[in-house]
Amino acid sequence: MSVIEFRDVSYHLSDGRAILRNLNLEVHRGEILVLLGRSGSGKTTALKLVNRLLETPRGELRVDGRPVSEWDVIQLRRHIGYAIQEVGLFPHYTIERNISLVPTIENWPKETIAQRVGELIKLVGLTGDVASRYPHQLSGGQRQRVGVARALAADPPILLMDEPFGALDPLTRTDLQREFLSLQQTLEKTVLFVTHDLREAMLLGSRIALLEEGRLVSLSSREDFLASPDPLVKKYVEAFGTAAECSAPRGSS
């Protein structure tokens, strides 16, 4: 079943420049669909249209079978977790308060919120003592874990992730990628994940959608992506090393 559907979706800037061009794409329930492409290919724009951080696209975009234009924007965003590279934690809030922001807005009971925060801190691989700390007191990897925990706080069925591990050092990034994949196998969220890194796409993606200049070039499984005859796909595989390196099985080192 499709949870997110792009139907001939285009998006233009005020000067008329096209960022997305007739995008047709479906994200199935429980999968991680990776939007892959170089900077400026339209990946982040597509993501922001889903939760209406950007408005007025041409075509139709649906979430859970309803056009996003018919959703109350607040309810839509509470239905969708959002994690980004910069994390976006409030610096003057403790980690506990950062994670509990949406449940608090939703008027969850205080006891339920406290229990949920504790569960999430453990779930993303942190220890309970971080709850009382502030973002500047944590490492980059710890802050990114908090960002993921905050996106999961109200248990949304959909996650939008915009290069959430891109600013981290390679070792920390690899650790978090594998931890997130393990987390997803437990939670089975529907995830739309943006990256420009083919290795990350191959590790995390159920399917890979390659965008170039706002157009969908290729949409396939990881295995079919590597075997694609499309010239641009071949360039990506060549740029990131051999097919064998890109197709390392999940969970391998």
Coordinates of C-alpha atoms in Angstrom, one line a residue:
M1 CA 0.0 0.0 0.0
S2 CA 1.3 3.5 -0.9
V3 CA 1.6 5.9 2.0
I4 CA 3.1 8.8 0.0
E5 CA 2.3 9.4 -3.6
F6 CA 3.7 12.0 -6.0
R7 CA 1.5 12.3 -9.1
D8 CA 3.0 14.4 -11.8
V9 CA 4.4 16.8 -9.2
S10 CA 6.3 19.8 -10.3
Y11 CA 7.6 22.7 -8.3
H12 CA 8.9 26.0 -9.6
L13 CA 10.6 28.9 -7.8
S14 CA 9.1 32.4 -8.0
D15 CA 11.4 33.2 -10.9
G16 CA 9.9 30.3 -12.8
R17 CA 12.9 27.9 -12.5
A18 CA 11.8 24.3 -12.2
I19 CA 13.1 22.4 -9.2
L20 CA 10.9 19.3 -9.7
R21 CA 9.5 18.1 -13.1
N22 CA 6.6 15.8 -13.3
L23 CA 7.7 13.5 -10.5
N24 CA 5.7 10.2 -10.2
L25 CA 6.7 8.2 -7.2
E26 CA 5.1 6.0 -4.5
V27 CA 6.5 5.2 -1.1
H28 CA 5.1 1.9 0.2
R29 CA 4.2 1.2 3.8
G30 CA 7.1 0.1 6.0
E31 CA 9.8 0.7 3.4
I32 CA 12.8 3.0 3.3
L33 CA 12.8 4.7 -0.1
V34 CA 16.0 6.6 -0.7
L35 CA 16.0 9.8 -2.8
L36 CA 19.5 9.8 -4.3
G37 CA 21.0 12.6 -6.3
R38 CA 23.6 15.4 -6.5
S39 CA 23.0 18.8 -4.9
G40 CA 20.2 20.7 -6.7
S41 CA 18.5 17.6 -8.0
G42 CA 15.3 18.3 -6.1
K43 CA 15.6 15.7 -3.3
T44 CA 15.0 18.1 -0.4
T45 CA 12.3 20.0 -2.2
A46 CA 10.4 16.7 -2.7
L47 CA 10.8 16.0 1.0
K48 CA 9.5 19.4 2.1
L49 CA 6.5 19.2 -0.1
V50 CA 5.4 16.1 1.8
N51 CA 5.0 17.9 5.1
R52 CA 4.1 21.3 3.5
L53 CA 7.3 23.1 4.5
L54 CA 6.9 24.1 0.8
E55 CA 3.5 24.8 -0.7
T56 CA 1.7 25.0 -4.1
P57 CA 3.2 22.3 -6.2
R58 CA 1.7 21.4 -9.6
G59 CA 0.2 18.0 -9.8
E60 CA -1.0 16.0 -6.8
L61 CA 0.8 14.8 -3.7
R62 CA -1.0 12.4 -1.3
V63 CA -0.3 11.2 2.2
D64 CA -2.3 8.2 3.4
G65 CA -4.5 8.6 0.4
R66 CA -5.4 12.2 1.0
P67 CA -4.1 15.2 -0.9
V68 CA -1.7 17.1 1.4
S69 CA -3.7 20.3 0.5
E70 CA -6.7 18.7 2.4
W71 CA -4.7 18.0 5.5
D72 CA -4.7 20.4 8.4
V73 CA -1.0 21.4 8.2
I74 CA -0.4 21.0 12.0
Q75 CA -2.0 17.5 12.0
L76 CA 0.0 16.6 8.9
R77 CA 3.3 17.5 10.5
R78 CA 2.4 15.7 13.7
H79 CA 1.8 12.6 11.6
I80 CA 5.3 12.8 10.2
G81 CA 8.7 12.7 12.0
Y82 CA 11.4 15.0 10.5
A83 CA 15.1 14.6 10.9
I84 CA 17.7 16.8 9.2
Q85 CA 21.5 17.0 9.0
E86 CA 21.7 20.1 11.2
V87 CA 19.5 18.4 13.8
G88 CA 17.8 21.7 14.8
L89 CA 17.7 21.1 18.5
F90 CA 16.7 24.0 20.7
P91 CA 19.9 25.0 22.4
H92 CA 18.2 26.4 25.6
Y93 CA 16.2 23.2 26.1
T94 CA 17.4 20.1 27.8
I95 CA 17.6 16.9 25.8
E96 CA 14.5 15.7 27.6
R97 CA 12.6 18.8 26.7
N98 CA 13.8 18.7 23.1
I99 CA 12.6 15.1 22.7
S100 CA 9.3 15.7 24.5
L101 CA 8.3 18.8 22.5
V102 CA 5.6 17.2 20.3
P103 CA 4.1 14.9 22.9
T104 CA 3.9 18.0 25.2
I105 CA 2.1 20.0 22.5
E106 CA -0.2 17.0 22.0
N107 CA -1.1 17.2 25.8
W108 CA 0.2 13.7 26.6
P109 CA 0.2 13.0 30.4
K110 CA 3.4 14.0 32.1
E111 CA 4.1 10.4 33.2
T112 CA 3.6 9.1 29.7
I113 CA 5.9 11.7 28.3
A114 CA 8.6 10.9 30.8
Q115 CA 8.3 7.2 30.1
R116 CA 8.4 7.8 26.3
V117 CA 11.6 10.0 26.6
G118 CA 13.3 7.3 28.6
E119 CA 12.4 4.6 26.1
L120 CA 13.6 6.7 23.2
I121 CA 16.9 7.7 24.8
K122 CA 17.6 4.0 25.3
L123 CA 16.3 3.1 21.8
V124 CA 18.7 5.4 20.0
G125 CA 21.7 4.1 21.9
L126 CA 22.1 6.9 24.6
T127 CA 22.3 6.7 28.3
G128 CA 19.7 8.2 30.7
D129 CA 22.1 10.8 32.0
V130 CA 21.9 12.8 28.8
A131 CA 18.2 13.8 29.5
S132 CA 19.3 16.7 31.8
R133 CA 22.1 17.9 29.5
Y134 CA 21.9 20.6 26.8
P135 CA 22.8 20.1 23.1
H136 CA 26.1 21.9 23.4
Q137 CA 27.2 19.3 26.0
L138 CA 26.8 16.4 23.6
S139 CA 29.0 15.2 20.7
G140 CA 27.8 15.5 17.1
G141 CA 26.8 11.8 17.0
Q142 CA 24.9 12.1 20.3
R143 CA 23.0 15.2 19.0
Q144 CA 22.1 13.3 15.8
R145 CA 20.7 10.4 17.9
V146 CA 18.6 13.0 19.9
G147 CA 17.4 14.3 16.5
V148 CA 16.2 10.9 15.5
A149 CA 14.6 10.3 19.0
R150 CA 12.7 13.6 18.7
A151 CA 11.5 12.6 15.2
L152 CA 10.1 9.4 16.8
A153 CA 8.7 11.0 19.9
A154 CA 5.0 11.0 19.1
D155 CA 5.4 7.6 17.3
P156 CA 4.6 9.0 13.8
P157 CA 4.0 6.4 11.0
I158 CA 6.1 8.4 8.5
L159 CA 9.7 9.6 8.8
L160 CA 11.3 12.2 6.5
M161 CA 15.1 12.2 6.8
D162 CA 17.2 14.8 5.0
E163 CA 20.8 13.6 5.1
P164 CA 20.5 13.1 8.8
F165 CA 24.0 11.6 9.2
G166 CA 25.8 13.7 6.5
A167 CA 27.7 16.1 8.9
L168 CA 29.3 13.3 10.9
D169 CA 32.7 11.7 10.7
P170 CA 32.8 8.5 8.7
L171 CA 33.0 6.1 11.7
T172 CA 30.2 7.7 13.6
R173 CA 28.1 7.9 10.4
T174 CA 28.6 4.2 9.8
D175 CA 27.6 3.4 13.3
L176 CA 24.4 5.5 13.2
Q177 CA 23.5 4.1 9.8
R178 CA 23.6 0.6 11.1
E179 CA 21.8 1.5 14.3
F180 CA 19.1 3.2 12.3
L181 CA 18.7 0.2 10.1
S182 CA 18.3 -2.1 13.1
L183 CA 15.8 0.4 14.6
Q184 CA 13.8 0.4 11.4
Q185 CA 13.6 -3.4 11.4
T186 CA 11.9 -3.1 14.7
L187 CA 9.7 -0.1 14.2
E188 CA 8.8 -0.6 10.5
K189 CA 8.2 3.1 9.8
T190 CA 7.6 4.4 6.3
V191 CA 10.7 6.4 5.5
L192 CA 11.6 8.8 2.8
F193 CA 15.4 9.3 3.1
V194 CA 17.5 11.9 1.2
T195 CA 21.2 11.3 0.5
H196 CA 23.8 12.0 -2.2
D197 CA 25.9 9.0 -1.0
L198 CA 25.3 5.8 -2.9
R199 CA 26.9 3.7 -0.2
E200 CA 24.4 5.0 2.3
A201 CA 21.5 4.5 -0.2
M202 CA 22.7 0.9 -0.7
L203 CA 22.9 0.2 3.0
L204 CA 19.6 1.7 4.0
G205 CA 17.3 1.7 1.0
S206 CA 14.5 -0.8 0.2
R207 CA 14.4 1.0 -3.1
I208 CA 16.4 3.8 -4.7
A209 CA 15.0 6.7 -6.7
L210 CA 17.7 8.7 -8.6
L211 CA 16.9 12.3 -9.3
E212 CA 18.7 14.6 -11.7
E213 CA 17.6 18.2 -12.4
G214 CA 14.3 17.6 -10.9
R215 CA 13.4 14.5 -12.9
L216 CA 13.2 10.8 -11.8
V217 CA 15.9 9.0 -13.7
S218 CA 15.7 5.6 -12.1
L219 CA 13.6 3.8 -9.5
S220 CA 14.5 0.2 -8.5
S221 CA 15.7 -2.2 -5.9
R222 CA 19.3 -1.9 -4.7
E223 CA 20.3 -4.9 -6.9
D224 CA 18.5 -3.7 -10.0
F225 CA 20.0 -0.2 -9.5
L226 CA 23.5 -1.6 -9.7
A227 CA 22.7 -3.5 -12.9
S228 CA 20.9 -0.6 -14.6
P229 CA 22.1 0.3 -18.1
D230 CA 21.2 3.9 -17.6
P231 CA 24.3 6.1 -18.2
L232 CA 23.8 8.3 -15.1
V233 CA 23.3 5.3 -12.8
K234 CA 26.5 3.9 -14.2
K235 CA 28.3 7.1 -13.4
Y236 CA 27.1 7.0 -9.8
V237 CA 28.3 3.4 -9.4
E238 CA 31.7 4.2 -10.9
A239 CA 32.1 7.3 -8.7
F240 CA 31.5 5.4 -5.5
G241 CA 33.6 2.4 -6.3
T242 CA 32.9 -1.0 -7.6
A243 CA 29.5 -2.6 -7.6
A244 CA 30.8 -5.1 -5.1
E245 CA 31.7 -2.3 -2.6
C246 CA 28.3 -0.7 -3.0
S247 CA 26.3 -3.9 -2.7
A248 CA 27.8 -5.1 0.6
P249 CA 25.0 -6.9 2.4
R250 CA 23.1 -5.2 5.3
G251 CA 24.8 -5.9 8.6
S252 CA 28.2 -6.6 7.0
S253 CA 31.3 -4.7 8.0

